[in-house]
Structure formats: C-alpha cells, structure tokens
PDB file of C-alpha atoms in Angstrom:
ATOM      1  CA  MET A   1      28.672 120.028 -79.774  1.00 43.00           C
ATOM      2  CA  GLU A   2      30.126 120.073 -76.273  1.00 42.00           C
ATOM      3  CA  ALA A   3      31.042 116.675 -74.923  1.00 42.00           C
ATOM      4  CA  GLY A   4      29.252 117.329 -71.621  1.00 44.00           C
ATOM      5  CA  ARG A   5      25.885 118.231 -73.177  1.00 45.00           C
ATOM      6  CA  HIS A   6      23.435 115.798 -74.666  1.00 47.00           C
ATOM      7  CA  PRO A   7      21.128 116.445 -77.599  1.00 44.00           C
ATOM      8  CA  ALA A   8      18.602 113.986 -76.186  1.00 44.00           C
ATOM      9  CA  ALA A   9      17.670 116.341 -73.352  1.00 43.00           C
ATOM     10  CA  ARG A  10      15.679 118.662 -75.603  1.00 43.00           C
ATOM     11  CA  ALA A  11      12.624 116.444 -74.937  1.00 41.00           C
ATOM     12  CA  PRO A  12      13.759 116.949 -72.136  1.00 40.00           C
ATOM     13  CA  ARG A  13     -15.983 107.721 -52.801  1.00 39.00           C
ATOM     14  CA  ALA A  14     -19.838 109.236 -50.997  1.00 37.00           C
ATOM     15  CA  GLY A  15     -18.158 108.906 -47.606  1.00 39.00           C
ATOM     16  CA  GLY A  16     -18.531 105.476 -46.046  1.00 40.00           C
ATOM     17  CA  ARG A  17     -18.561 106.453 -42.360  1.00 38.00           C
ATOM     18  CA  PRO A  18     -20.580 103.804 -40.489  1.00 38.00           C
ATOM     19  CA  SER A  19     -23.617 105.012 -38.542  1.00 39.00           C
ATOM     20  CA  THR A  20     -22.420 103.510 -35.262  1.00 38.00           C
ATOM     21  CA  PRO A  21     -21.414 104.955 -31.859  1.00 37.00           C
ATOM     22  CA  ASP A  22     -17.801 104.610 -33.068  1.00 41.00           C
ATOM     23  CA  ALA A  23     -18.158 107.197 -35.834  1.00 38.00           C
ATOM     24  CA  GLY A  24     -16.583 109.916 -33.699  1.00 38.00           C
ATOM     25  CA  GLU A  25     -13.751 107.609 -32.737  1.00 38.00           C
ATOM     26  CA  ASN A  26     -13.276 106.841 -36.412  1.00 36.00           C
ATOM     27  CA  ALA A  27     -12.721 110.506 -37.266  1.00 35.00           C
ATOM     28  CA  ARG A  28     -10.594 111.197 -34.213  1.00 34.00           C
ATOM     29  CA  LEU A  29      -8.269 108.210 -34.067  1.00 33.00           C
ATOM     30  CA  ALA A  30      -7.819 106.920 -37.587  1.00 37.00           C
ATOM     31  CA  ARG A  31      -4.542 107.910 -39.136  1.00 41.00           C
ATOM     32  CA  PRO A  32      -2.742 106.106 -41.985  1.00 41.00           C
ATOM     33  CA  PRO A  33       0.802 104.947 -41.171  1.00 43.00           C
ATOM     34  CA  ARG A  34       3.391 107.700 -41.482  1.00 42.00           C
ATOM     35  CA  ALA A  35       0.748 110.350 -41.959  1.00 35.00           C
ATOM     36  CA  ALA A  36       2.348 113.784 -42.035  1.00 33.00           C
ATOM     37  CA  ALA A  37       1.588 117.416 -41.273  1.00 35.00           C
ATOM     38  CA  PRO A  38      -0.668 119.634 -43.437  1.00 33.00           C
ATOM     39  CA  ALA A  39       0.228 119.829 -47.098  1.00 35.00           C
ATOM     40  CA  ARG A  40       2.424 122.526 -48.496  1.00 38.00           C
ATOM     41  CA  GLY A  41       2.155 123.777 -52.027  1.00 39.00           C
ATOM     42  CA  GLY A  42      -0.253 121.112 -53.297  1.00 41.00           C
ATOM     43  CA  ARG A  43      -3.827 121.127 -54.504  1.00 47.00           C
ATOM     44  CA  GLY A  44      -6.705 119.559 -52.625  1.00 45.00           C
ATOM     45  CA  GLU A  45      -8.014 116.086 -53.335  1.00 44.00           C
ATOM     46  CA  HIS A  46     -10.738 115.836 -55.981  1.00 44.00           C
ATOM     47  CA  GLU A  47     -13.580 113.359 -55.831  1.00 45.00           C
ATOM     48  CA  ASN A  48     -16.098 112.027 -58.286  1.00 41.00           C
ATOM     49  CA  THR A  49     -19.626 111.769 -56.841  1.00 33.00           C
ATOM     50  CA  ALA A  50     -20.468 108.343 -58.325  1.00 37.00           C
ATOM     51  CA  LEU A  51     -20.605 105.564 -55.722  1.00 39.00           C
ATOM     52  CA  ALA A  52     -18.231 102.700 -56.309  1.00 51.00           C
ATOM     53  CA  GLU A  53     -19.127  99.022 -55.928  1.00 62.00           C
ATOM     54  CA  PRO A  54     -17.631  97.004 -53.036  1.00 76.00           C
ATOM     55  CA  GLU A  55     -13.938  96.566 -53.727  1.00 81.00           C
ATOM     56  CA  ARG A  56     -11.150  94.297 -52.599  1.00 87.00           C
ATOM     57  CA  LEU A  57      -9.765  95.336 -49.233  1.00 91.00           C
ATOM     58  CA  GLN A  58      -6.210  95.959 -50.393  1.00 89.00           C
ATOM     59  CA  LYS A  59      -7.413  98.094 -53.305  1.00 85.00           C
ATOM     60  CA  VAL A  60      -9.567 100.362 -51.103  1.00 87.00           C
ATOM     61  CA  LEU A  61      -6.796 100.821 -48.541  1.00 89.00           C
ATOM     62  CA  ALA A  62      -4.223 101.501 -51.242  1.00 86.00           C
ATOM     63  CA  GLN A  63      -6.480 104.153 -52.792  1.00 79.00           C
ATOM     64  CA  ILE A  64      -6.604 106.123 -49.535  1.00 82.00           C
ATOM     65  CA  GLY A  65      -2.818 106.035 -49.253  1.00 83.00           C
ATOM     66  CA  LEU A  66      -2.475 103.536 -46.402  1.00 86.00           C
ATOM     67  CA  GLY A  67       0.297 101.783 -48.320  1.00 87.00           C
ATOM     68  CA  SER A  68       0.993  99.829 -51.459  1.00 87.00           C
ATOM     69  CA  ARG A  69      -1.107  96.753 -52.257  1.00 87.00           C
ATOM     70  CA  ARG A  70       1.838  94.488 -51.481  1.00 88.00           C
ATOM     71  CA  GLU A  71       2.389  96.105 -48.071  1.00 90.00           C
ATOM     72  CA  ILE A  72      -1.313  95.828 -47.233  1.00 92.00           C
ATOM     73  CA  GLU A  73      -1.337  92.147 -48.205  1.00 92.00           C
ATOM     74  CA  GLU A  74       1.591  91.593 -45.839  1.00 93.00           C
ATOM     75  CA  TRP A  75      -0.303  93.374 -43.025  1.00 94.00           C
ATOM     76  CA  VAL A  76      -3.363  91.180 -43.676  1.00 95.00           C
ATOM     77  CA  VAL A  77      -1.248  88.014 -43.427  1.00 95.00           C
ATOM     78  CA  ALA A  78       0.338  89.356 -40.231  1.00 95.00           C
ATOM     79  CA  GLY A  79      -3.116  89.929 -38.693  1.00 95.00           C
ATOM     80  CA  ARG A  80      -2.717  93.702 -38.397  1.00 94.00           C
ATOM     81  CA  ILE A  81      -5.961  94.476 -40.259  1.00 95.00           C
ATOM     82  CA  SER A  82      -9.489  93.542 -39.146  1.00 95.00           C
ATOM     83  CA  VAL A  83     -12.916  93.940 -40.756  1.00 95.00           C
ATOM     84  CA  ASN A  84     -15.944  94.265 -38.469  1.00 94.00           C
ATOM     85  CA  GLY A  85     -13.943  92.846 -35.571  1.00 94.00           C
ATOM     86  CA  LEU A  86     -12.626  89.787 -37.423  1.00 95.00           C
ATOM     87  CA  PRO A  87      -9.184  89.224 -38.959  1.00 95.00           C
ATOM     88  CA  ALA A  88      -9.151  90.334 -42.581  1.00 94.00           C
ATOM     89  CA  GLU A  89      -8.580  87.850 -45.398  1.00 94.00           C
ATOM     90  CA  LEU A  90      -6.663  88.291 -48.629  1.00 90.00           C
ATOM     91  CA  GLY A  91      -9.003  89.222 -51.463  1.00 87.00           C
ATOM     92  CA  GLN A  92     -11.861  90.100 -49.098  1.00 92.00           C
ATOM     93  CA  LYS A  93     -14.292  92.705 -50.417  1.00 91.00           C
ATOM     94  CA  ILE A  94     -15.556  95.600 -48.310  1.00 89.00           C
ATOM     95  CA  GLY A  95     -18.231  98.237 -48.810  1.00 83.00           C
ATOM     96  CA  PRO A  96     -19.873 101.193 -47.060  1.00 78.00           C
ATOM     97  CA  GLY A  97     -20.717 100.303 -43.462  1.00 81.00           C
ATOM     98  CA  ASP A  98     -17.787  97.949 -42.967  1.00 89.00           C
ATOM     99  CA  ARG A  99     -15.501  98.892 -40.096  1.00 92.00           C
ATOM    100  CA  VAL A 100     -11.829  98.380 -40.914  1.00 94.00           C
ATOM    101  CA  LYS A 101      -9.089  98.710 -38.329  1.00 94.00           C
ATOM    102  CA  TYR A 102      -5.320  98.845 -38.741  1.00 94.00           C
ATOM    103  CA  ASN A 103      -3.376  97.967 -35.580  1.00 94.00           C
ATOM    104  CA  GLY A 104      -6.626  98.470 -33.646  1.00 93.00           C
ATOM    105  CA  LYS A 105      -7.382 101.947 -35.013  1.00 92.00           C
ATOM    106  CA  LEU A 106     -10.378 102.665 -37.215  1.00 93.00           C
ATOM    107  CA  ILE A 107      -9.594 103.710 -40.782  1.00 91.00           C
ATOM    108  CA  PRO A 108     -11.900 106.235 -42.519  1.00 87.00           C
ATOM    109  CA  LEU A 109     -12.966 104.576 -45.751  1.00 83.00           C
ATOM    110  CA  ARG A 110     -13.815 106.267 -49.034  1.00 72.00           C
ATOM    111  CA  PHE A 111     -16.171 104.732 -51.537  1.00 67.00           C
ATOM    112  CA  THR A 112     -16.224 107.560 -54.017  1.00 61.00           C
ATOM    113  CA  VAL A 113     -13.915 107.652 -56.999  1.00 64.00           C
ATOM    114  CA  ARG A 114     -11.113 109.976 -55.976  1.00 72.00           C
ATOM    115  CA  THR A 115      -8.739 111.536 -58.438  1.00 86.00           C
ATOM    116  CA  PRO A 116      -5.195 110.634 -57.339  1.00 91.00           C
ATOM    117  CA  ARG A 117      -2.426 113.192 -57.137  1.00 94.00           C
ATOM    118  CA  VAL A 118       0.670 112.798 -59.277  1.00 96.00           C
ATOM    119  CA  LEU A 119       3.922 114.747 -59.000  1.00 97.00           C
ATOM    120  CA  ILE A 120       6.464 114.999 -61.805  1.00 97.00           C
ATOM    121  CA  TYR A 121       9.970 115.407 -60.389  1.00 97.00           C
ATOM    122  CA  HIS A 122      13.277 116.061 -62.138  1.00 97.00           C
ATOM    123  CA  LYS A 123      15.639 114.021 -59.998  1.00 97.00           C
ATOM    124  CA  PRO A 124      19.233 115.245 -59.920  1.00 96.00           C
ATOM    125  CA  GLU A 125      22.172 112.926 -59.522  1.00 96.00           C
ATOM    126  CA  GLY A 126      23.176 112.413 -55.894  1.00 95.00           C
ATOM    127  CA  GLU A 127      19.745 111.619 -54.433  1.00 95.00           C
ATOM    128  CA  ILE A 128      18.489 108.189 -53.392  1.00 95.00           C
ATOM    129  CA  VAL A 129      14.943 106.941 -54.044  1.00 95.00           C
ATOM    130  CA  SER A 130      14.315 105.758 -50.503  1.00 92.00           C
ATOM    131  CA  ARG A 131      12.736 107.232 -47.374  1.00 89.00           C
ATOM    132  CA  GLU A 132      15.767 106.476 -45.249  1.00 86.00           C
ATOM    133  CA  ASP A 133      19.411 105.837 -46.027  1.00 88.00           C
ATOM    134  CA  PRO A 134      21.917 104.358 -43.521  1.00 89.00           C
ATOM    135  CA  GLU A 135      24.648 106.378 -45.233  1.00 91.00           C
ATOM    136  CA  GLY A 136      22.805 109.648 -44.679  1.00 90.00           C
ATOM    137  CA  ARG A 137      22.540 110.548 -48.351  1.00 93.00           C
ATOM    138  CA  PRO A 138      19.785 112.983 -49.409  1.00 93.00           C
ATOM    139  CA  THR A 139      16.541 111.336 -50.483  1.00 94.00           C
ATOM    140  CA  VAL A 140      14.034 112.432 -53.121  1.00 95.00           C
ATOM    141  CA  PHE A 141      11.249 112.430 -50.511  1.00 94.00           C
ATOM    142  CA  GLU A 142      12.877 115.370 -48.708  1.00 92.00           C
ATOM    143  CA  ARG A 143      11.982 117.563 -51.672  1.00 90.00           C
ATOM    144  CA  LEU A 144       8.275 116.733 -51.880  1.00 93.00           C
ATOM    145  CA  PRO A 145       5.279 118.566 -50.371  1.00 92.00           C
ATOM    146  CA  ILE A 146       3.901 117.060 -47.178  1.00 90.00           C
ATOM    147  CA  LEU A 147       0.593 115.212 -47.428  1.00 90.00           C
ATOM    148  CA  ARG A 148      -2.222 115.591 -44.870  1.00 85.00           C
ATOM    149  CA  LYS A 149      -3.172 111.946 -45.388  1.00 82.00           C
ATOM    150  CA  GLY A 150      -1.318 108.992 -46.843  1.00 86.00           C
ATOM    151  CA  ARG A 151       2.131 109.241 -48.328  1.00 91.00           C
ATOM    152  CA  TRP A 152       3.927 109.652 -51.626  1.00 95.00           C
ATOM    153  CA  ILE A 153       4.749 106.449 -53.485  1.00 94.00           C
ATOM    154  CA  ALA A 154       7.619 106.509 -55.962  1.00 95.00           C
ATOM    155  CA  VAL A 155       6.739 105.040 -59.344  1.00 94.00           C
ATOM    156  CA  GLY A 156       9.809 102.931 -60.000  1.00 87.00           C
ATOM    157  CA  ARG A 157      13.297 103.982 -59.039  1.00 91.00           C
ATOM    158  CA  LEU A 158      16.331 105.780 -60.388  1.00 95.00           C
ATOM    159  CA  ASP A 159      19.853 104.977 -59.265  1.00 94.00           C
ATOM    160  CA  PHE A 160      21.829 107.385 -57.074  1.00 95.00           C
ATOM    161  CA  ASN A 161      23.860 108.480 -60.100  1.00 96.00           C
ATOM    162  CA  THR A 162      20.924 108.602 -62.539  1.00 97.00           C
ATOM    163  CA  SER A 163      18.921 111.761 -63.147  1.00 97.00           C
ATOM    164  CA  GLY A 164      15.676 112.607 -64.895  1.00 97.00           C
ATOM    165  CA  LEU A 165      11.966 111.944 -64.738  1.00 98.00           C
ATOM    166  CA  LEU A 166      10.544 110.413 -61.568  1.00 97.00           C
ATOM    167  CA  LEU A 167       6.807 110.165 -60.836  1.00 97.00           C
ATOM    168  CA  PHE A 168       5.140 110.100 -57.421  1.00 97.00           C
ATOM    169  CA  THR A 169       1.512 109.395 -56.524  1.00 96.00           C
ATOM    170  CA  ASN A 170      -0.552 109.126 -53.347  1.00 93.00           C
ATOM    171  CA  ASP A 171      -2.563 106.245 -54.844  1.00 91.00           C
ATOM    172  CA  GLY A 172      -1.277 102.698 -54.506  1.00 89.00           C
ATOM    173  CA  THR A 173      -3.566 101.397 -57.236  1.00 87.00           C
ATOM    174  CA  LEU A 174      -2.245 103.892 -59.768  1.00 92.00           C
ATOM    175  CA  ALA A 175       1.341 103.172 -58.711  1.00 93.00           C
ATOM    176  CA  ASN A 176       0.736  99.483 -59.382  1.00 91.00           C
ATOM    177  CA  ARG A 177      -0.826 100.288 -62.768  1.00 90.00           C
ATOM    178  CA  LEU A 178       2.241 102.289 -63.764  1.00 93.00           C
ATOM    179  CA  MET A 179       4.849  99.810 -62.510  1.00 90.00           C
ATOM    180  CA  HIS A 180       3.448  96.320 -63.082  1.00 86.00           C
ATOM    181  CA  PRO A 181       5.290  94.486 -65.879  1.00 83.00           C
ATOM    182  CA  ARG A 182       2.037  93.381 -67.558  1.00 83.00           C
ATOM    183  CA  TYR A 183       1.303  96.980 -68.610  1.00 83.00           C
ATOM    184  CA  GLU A 184       4.702  97.240 -70.344  1.00 84.00           C
ATOM    185  CA  LEU A 185       4.975 101.028 -70.056  1.00 92.00           C
ATOM    186  CA  GLU A 186       8.002 102.269 -71.995  1.00 95.00           C
ATOM    187  CA  ARG A 187      10.869 103.997 -70.235  1.00 96.00           C
ATOM    188  CA  GLU A 188      13.058 106.225 -72.405  1.00 97.00           C
ATOM    189  CA  TYR A 189      16.586 107.272 -71.499  1.00 98.00           C
ATOM    190  CA  ALA A 190      19.296 109.558 -72.815  1.00 98.00           C
ATOM    191  CA  VAL A 191      22.594 107.691 -72.429  1.00 98.00           C
ATOM    192  CA  ARG A 192      26.135 109.024 -72.753  1.00 97.00           C
ATOM    193  CA  LEU A 193      28.738 106.354 -73.424  1.00 96.00           C
ATOM    194  CA  LEU A 194      32.494 106.312 -73.288  1.00 94.00           C
ATOM    195  CA  GLY A 195      32.863 105.031 -76.811  1.00 92.00           C
ATOM    196  CA  GLN A 196      30.532 104.187 -79.646  1.00 92.00           C
ATOM    197  CA  LEU A 197      28.443 101.137 -80.485  1.00 94.00           C
ATOM    198  CA  ASP A 198      29.363  99.052 -83.486  1.00 94.00           C
ATOM    199  CA  ASP A 199      26.835  97.152 -85.601  1.00 94.00           C
ATOM    200  CA  GLU A 200      27.299  93.883 -83.721  1.00 95.00           C
ATOM    201  CA  GLN A 201      26.780  95.537 -80.333  1.00 96.00           C
ATOM    202  CA  LEU A 202      23.685  97.348 -81.623  1.00 95.00           C
ATOM    203  CA  GLU A 203      22.174  94.117 -82.847  1.00 95.00           C
ATOM    204  CA  SER A 204      22.887  92.343 -79.557  1.00 95.00           C
ATOM    205  CA  LEU A 205      21.183  95.094 -77.538  1.00 96.00           C
ATOM    206  CA  LYS A 206      18.098  94.943 -79.761  1.00 95.00           C
ATOM    207  CA  THR A 207      17.761  91.158 -79.940  1.00 94.00           C
ATOM    208  CA  GLY A 208      18.574  90.597 -76.258  1.00 94.00           C
ATOM    209  CA  ILE A 209      21.404  90.457 -73.733  1.00 93.00           C
ATOM    210  CA  GLN A 210      21.495  87.648 -71.164  1.00 93.00           C
ATOM    211  CA  LEU A 211      21.885  89.220 -67.723  1.00 94.00           C
ATOM    212  CA  GLU A 212      22.034  87.416 -64.373  1.00 93.00           C
ATOM    213  CA  ASP A 213      18.300  88.096 -63.845  1.00 91.00           C
ATOM    214  CA  GLY A 214      17.164  87.147 -67.348  1.00 92.00           C
ATOM    215  CA  LEU A 215      17.088  88.335 -70.931  1.00 94.00           C
ATOM    216  CA  ALA A 216      16.988  92.102 -71.499  1.00 94.00           C
ATOM    217  CA  ARG A 217      16.568  94.091 -74.699  1.00 95.00           C
ATOM    218  CA  PHE A 218      16.005  97.626 -75.899  1.00 96.00           C
ATOM    219  CA  THR A 219      12.865  98.160 -77.969  1.00 95.00           C
ATOM    220  CA  SER A 220      14.664 100.997 -79.793  1.00 96.00           C
ATOM    221  CA  ILE A 221      18.099 102.630 -79.999  1.00 97.00           C
ATOM    222  CA  SER A 222      18.846 105.875 -81.819  1.00 96.00           C
ATOM    223  CA  ASP A 223      22.217 107.529 -82.318  1.00 95.00           C
ATOM    224  CA  GLU A 224      22.210 111.125 -81.011  1.00 94.00           C
ATOM    225  CA  GLY A 225      25.805 111.990 -81.903  1.00 92.00           C
ATOM    226  CA  GLY A 226      28.655 113.326 -79.812  1.00 86.00           C
ATOM    227  CA  GLU A 227      32.254 114.466 -79.838  1.00 83.00           C
ATOM    228  CA  GLY A 228      35.499 112.929 -78.699  1.00 82.00           C
ATOM    229  CA  ALA A 229      35.196 109.944 -76.381  1.00 87.00           C
ATOM    230  CA  ASN A 230      31.581 110.726 -75.470  1.00 92.00           C
ATOM    231  CA  HIS A 231      28.690 109.551 -77.592  1.00 95.00           C
ATOM    232  CA  TRP A 232      24.958 109.963 -76.916  1.00 96.00           C
ATOM    233  CA  TYR A 233      22.175 107.462 -77.571  1.00 97.00           C
ATOM    234  CA  ARG A 234      18.470 107.420 -76.828  1.00 97.00           C
ATOM    235  CA  VAL A 235      17.082 104.027 -75.788  1.00 97.00           C
ATOM    236  CA  THR A 236      13.677 102.651 -74.783  1.00 97.00           C
ATOM    237  CA  LEU A 237      12.702  99.527 -72.869  1.00 94.00           C
ATOM    238  CA  SER A 238       9.445  98.284 -71.358  1.00 90.00           C
ATOM    239  CA  GLU A 239      10.573  97.189 -67.906  1.00 86.00           C
ATOM    240  CA  GLY A 240      12.447  98.654 -64.968  1.00 83.00           C
ATOM    241  CA  ARG A 241      14.911  96.194 -63.480  1.00 88.00           C
ATOM    242  CA  ASN A 242      17.661  97.418 -61.187  1.00 89.00           C
ATOM    243  CA  ARG A 243      20.454  99.203 -63.116  1.00 93.00           C
ATOM    244  CA  GLU A 244      19.205  97.511 -66.268  1.00 95.00           C
ATOM    245  CA  VAL A 245      20.383 100.116 -68.786  1.00 96.00           C
ATOM    246  CA  ARG A 246      23.865 100.337 -67.295  1.00 96.00           C
ATOM    247  CA  ARG A 247      24.220  96.558 -67.061  1.00 96.00           C
ATOM    248  CA  MET A 248      23.177  96.061 -70.673  1.00 96.00           C
ATOM    249  CA  PHE A 249      25.847  98.407 -71.974  1.00 96.00           C
ATOM    250  CA  GLU A 250      28.429  96.906 -69.623  1.00 96.00           C
ATOM    251  CA  ALA A 251      27.552  93.487 -71.074  1.00 95.00           C
ATOM    252  CA  VAL A 252      28.726  94.650 -74.526  1.00 95.00           C
ATOM    253  CA  GLY A 253      31.870  96.248 -73.137  1.00 95.00           C
ATOM    254  CA  LEU A 254      30.874  99.931 -72.880  1.00 95.00           C
ATOM    255  CA  THR A 255      30.610 102.212 -69.834  1.00 94.00           C
ATOM    256  CA  VAL A 256      27.713 104.614 -69.222  1.00 96.00           C
ATOM    257  CA  SER A 257      29.127 107.958 -68.096  1.00 95.00           C
ATOM    258  CA  ARG A 258      25.744 109.684 -67.774  1.00 96.00           C
ATOM    259  CA  LEU A 259      22.167 108.412 -67.690  1.00 97.00           C
ATOM    260  CA  MET A 260      18.948 110.434 -67.724  1.00 98.00           C
ATOM    261  CA  ARG A 261      15.327 109.236 -67.947  1.00 98.00           C
ATOM    262  CA  VAL A 262      13.368 111.520 -70.255  1.00 98.00           C
ATOM    263  CA  ARG A 263      10.045 109.676 -70.533  1.00 97.00           C
ATOM    264  CA  TYR A 264       7.919 107.256 -68.510  1.00 97.00           C
ATOM    265  CA  GLY A 265       4.963 105.881 -70.459  1.00 95.00           C
ATOM    266  CA  PRO A 266       3.030 108.878 -71.828  1.00 95.00           C
ATOM    267  CA  VAL A 267       4.757 111.360 -69.486  1.00 96.00           C
ATOM    268  CA  THR A 268       7.708 113.278 -70.951  1.00 97.00           C
ATOM    269  CA  LEU A 269      10.170 115.373 -68.955  1.00 97.00           C
ATOM    270  CA  SER A 270       9.550 119.027 -69.779  1.00 94.00           C
ATOM    271  CA  SER A 271      12.508 121.274 -70.574  1.00 93.00           C
ATOM    272  CA  ARG A 272      10.906 123.796 -68.167  1.00 93.00           C
ATOM    273  CA  LEU A 273      11.380 121.411 -65.256  1.00 95.00           C
ATOM    274  CA  LYS A 274      14.993 121.837 -64.155  1.00 95.00           C
ATOM    275  CA  ARG A 275      16.886 119.531 -61.822  1.00 95.00           C
ATOM    276  CA  GLY A 276      15.505 119.496 -58.287  1.00 94.00           C
ATOM    277  CA  MET A 277      12.139 120.919 -59.374  1.00 95.00           C
ATOM    278  CA  TRP A 278       8.697 119.289 -59.223  1.00 96.00           C
ATOM    279  CA  MET A 279       5.277 120.081 -60.619  1.00 96.00           C
ATOM    280  CA  GLU A 280       1.802 118.687 -60.020  1.00 95.00           C
ATOM    281  CA  MET A 281       0.226 116.929 -62.979  1.00 96.00           C
ATOM    282  CA  PRO A 282      -3.040 118.623 -64.025  1.00 94.00           C
ATOM    283  CA  GLU A 283      -6.116 116.713 -62.898  1.00 92.00           C
ATOM    284  CA  ALA A 284      -7.367 115.997 -66.431  1.00 91.00           C
ATOM    285  CA  GLU A 285      -4.003 114.392 -67.289  1.00 94.00           C
ATOM    286  CA  VAL A 286      -4.069 112.349 -64.060  1.00 94.00           C
ATOM    287  CA  CYS A 287      -7.524 111.031 -64.969  1.00 91.00           C
ATOM    288  CA  SER A 288      -6.255 110.029 -68.395  1.00 91.00           C
ATOM    289  CA  LEU A 289      -3.218 108.317 -66.855  1.00 92.00           C
ATOM    290  CA  ALA A 290      -5.366 106.465 -64.273  1.00 89.00           C
ATOM    291  CA  GLY A 291      -8.168 105.559 -66.686  1.00 87.00           C
ATOM    292  CA  LEU A 292     -10.745 107.652 -64.773  1.00 83.00           C
ATOM    293  CA  PRO A 293     -13.507 109.895 -66.169  1.00 79.00           C
ATOM    294  CA  LYS A 294     -12.218 113.400 -66.792  1.00 77.00           C
ATOM    295  CA  PRO A 295     -13.424 116.106 -64.374  1.00 71.00           C
ATOM    296  CA  GLN A 296     -16.482 118.016 -65.515  1.00 62.00           C
ATOM    297  CA  GLY A 297     -16.489 121.734 -66.290  1.00 53.00           C
ATOM    298  CA  GLN A 298     -12.715 122.127 -66.377  1.00 49.00           C
ATOM    299  CA  ALA A 299     -12.024 122.187 -70.095  1.00 48.00           C
ATOM    300  CA  ALA A 300      -9.162 124.542 -70.938  1.00 47.00           C
ATOM    301  CA  ARG A 301      -8.257 126.249 -74.157  1.00 46.00           C
ATOM    302  CA  PRO A 302      -5.134 124.943 -75.883  1.00 49.00           C
ATOM    303  CA  GLY A 303      -2.082 126.019 -73.902  1.00 48.00           C
ATOM    304  CA  GLU A 304      -4.054 127.351 -70.935  1.00 44.00           C
ATOM    305  CA  GLN A 305      -3.334 124.398 -68.668  1.00 47.00           C
ATOM    306  CA  VAL A 306       0.404 124.686 -69.253  1.00 41.00           C
ATOM    307  CA  ARG A 307       0.415 128.319 -68.138  1.00 43.00           C
ATOM    308  CA  LYS A 308      -1.476 127.447 -64.953  1.00 53.00           C
ATOM    309  CA  THR A 309       0.907 124.636 -63.981  1.00 70.00           C
ATOM    310  CA  ARG A 310       3.298 125.827 -61.274  1.00 81.00           C
ATOM    311  CA  LEU A 311       6.883 124.690 -61.070  1.00 86.00           C
ATOM    312  CA  HIS A 312       8.330 124.242 -57.589  1.00 86.00           C
ATOM    313  CA  ARG A 313      11.982 124.373 -56.583  1.00 79.00           C
ATOM    314  CA  THR A 314      12.580 123.111 -53.072  1.00 74.00           C
ATOM    315  CA  THR A 315      15.537 122.386 -50.821  1.00 73.00           C
ATOM    316  CA  PRO A 316      15.790 119.100 -48.910  1.00 69.00           C
ATOM    317  CA  ARG A 317      14.150 119.238 -45.466  1.00 66.00           C
TER     318      ARG A 317
END
C-alpha cells in the first residue's frame, strides 16, 4: 500500500401573508439578511400543505433562512425584531396574521412545513469554513450555489487543513438539530499518523483524554494499516470541538499528518464525490434527516435516486 493513500477513504407553511394594506410592502421590501441573487444549479423549495401550529419566533425565522436561532435571539435582545409593532421577546410565539419586521422591514412568513435543502460537499484541504477571511484564503461558501432567499449554514466546521464531508443547509432548525451536543451525532474520520499507537495510547484515547476544554474520548478506533512511518486509523466521536481529533492524538504524543471526515451522523461521503464537488441531498433523504414526513408520490425504485443525483464541480467565485 502506498504511504500517501488511505484505505479508510473507500467509504469514502399555507402562506401567512397578512390581509392588511401592507401586504404589497411585505412582498416588495422584505429580504432576509445577506440574501443573494437567483439560485444556480439547485432545485426549488418543496412545501408540505399541512398548516403548522404557532411556533416560537426564532424557530420560524430560522426555518425561512433569516439566520441561525442563536443569531435571531441576539437580534431580539438587541431590539432589531418587532412583532405587530412591538419589540419581540425571547420565546414569543407567532402565527399567521402576525407582522414581523427585521430592522424595520417586513419579513414574509411561512407557516407550511417546508422541506429544507441540504448540500453534501467534499471539502478539500486549503479552504476555510467561514464567509470571510482576513487572510484572503478561499472559503467553502465560494463553491456553493447562490440562494434566492436565505443563506447556506455550515453544519459544523472542518479545519483549514482537514478535508472530507461537510454539510450545508438553508434551515437553521435543521442545522441546530444536526449540531447540538444533545443529539450526539457521530462524526467519523480517517486519520493518518506519523507513527503507530501502542496499547496504552489506544486505551487512553478510548477511556478519555483530558484536554484544556474538558474530557474527550473516541467511541471507536480501528486500525486501517499503513506502510513506513505512516499509519491509518478510523475513529468516531460524538461531538465536534475545535481541532478535537488532532489535539487528542497530540496529547498521546503522535502527530496527525492527514485528516479526512468520512461520515456525519447517517450521511457518508460517497466515493463518487471528489474533492471540490457538491451534490444536493435527495428530498426523501432530507425529510428522513429532518424528521419530516416523506414527500408523496416520489417513490423511486432501488438505485433510481442515485442515478438522478447530479454531482457538481465548481470553481471559487
């Protein structure tokens, strides 16, 4: 086996427009922050026709892509959001007919269950998971299709020098579901080390390593072999702290020379998806991931959905 290749990579809402004189203003003026030009290369948004019950303000606004729940909570505290002309409150519920403004502009609300969009991206090394970088390094967002409304939210992060599976969604609620520690979604990585773990180091990594931000442990470690100074392992953990995998191996005296995420929860990186490429997750799979009812009348024969899924290779904008 070549030292530079790793065996682990084989896995590799009905509309809630108020019936007021401001309805036209609502449609004309309301724009989510950082809304972009018409979409390129993506499918349209799908909606379920069942009306939803009144929901918490931050949840509704996150679902339409205004921002993450945490950002929206900060805007509420700062007084940037109003409901029916009054300052919004944290945890406030809204329903059809309520008029919500952000920085004085009306926001079009949706009270139907909308299927989120999810992109699966194979991040190469040398890209940063941030919208802007003072150092001018390329960002993952430069590769993604432009949304008509809302924005892409990265599900977790990967370091500048880490490659592999990275998910994006236009739904803040789903992003929270995928990232919040209470859901304990497993992350799986292929790791190339300079050196090999001994039994004592293996046991320490499984039982727990004390890092500066708390105890960290791998839920599993498997030896994937290697030649010379390089040795491959596959590891899983159920949290996503900054540089956690690298820091854990450094804590037992070994250096990570290459790191690649190959799975996030139930989503596995396909061998068809090469570095720098992205694909849109099929709607039925998104519904399963988000815990939503599956779309009606779209059942596919085994293997059919895979053939219909398009892979996209883009260059940074």
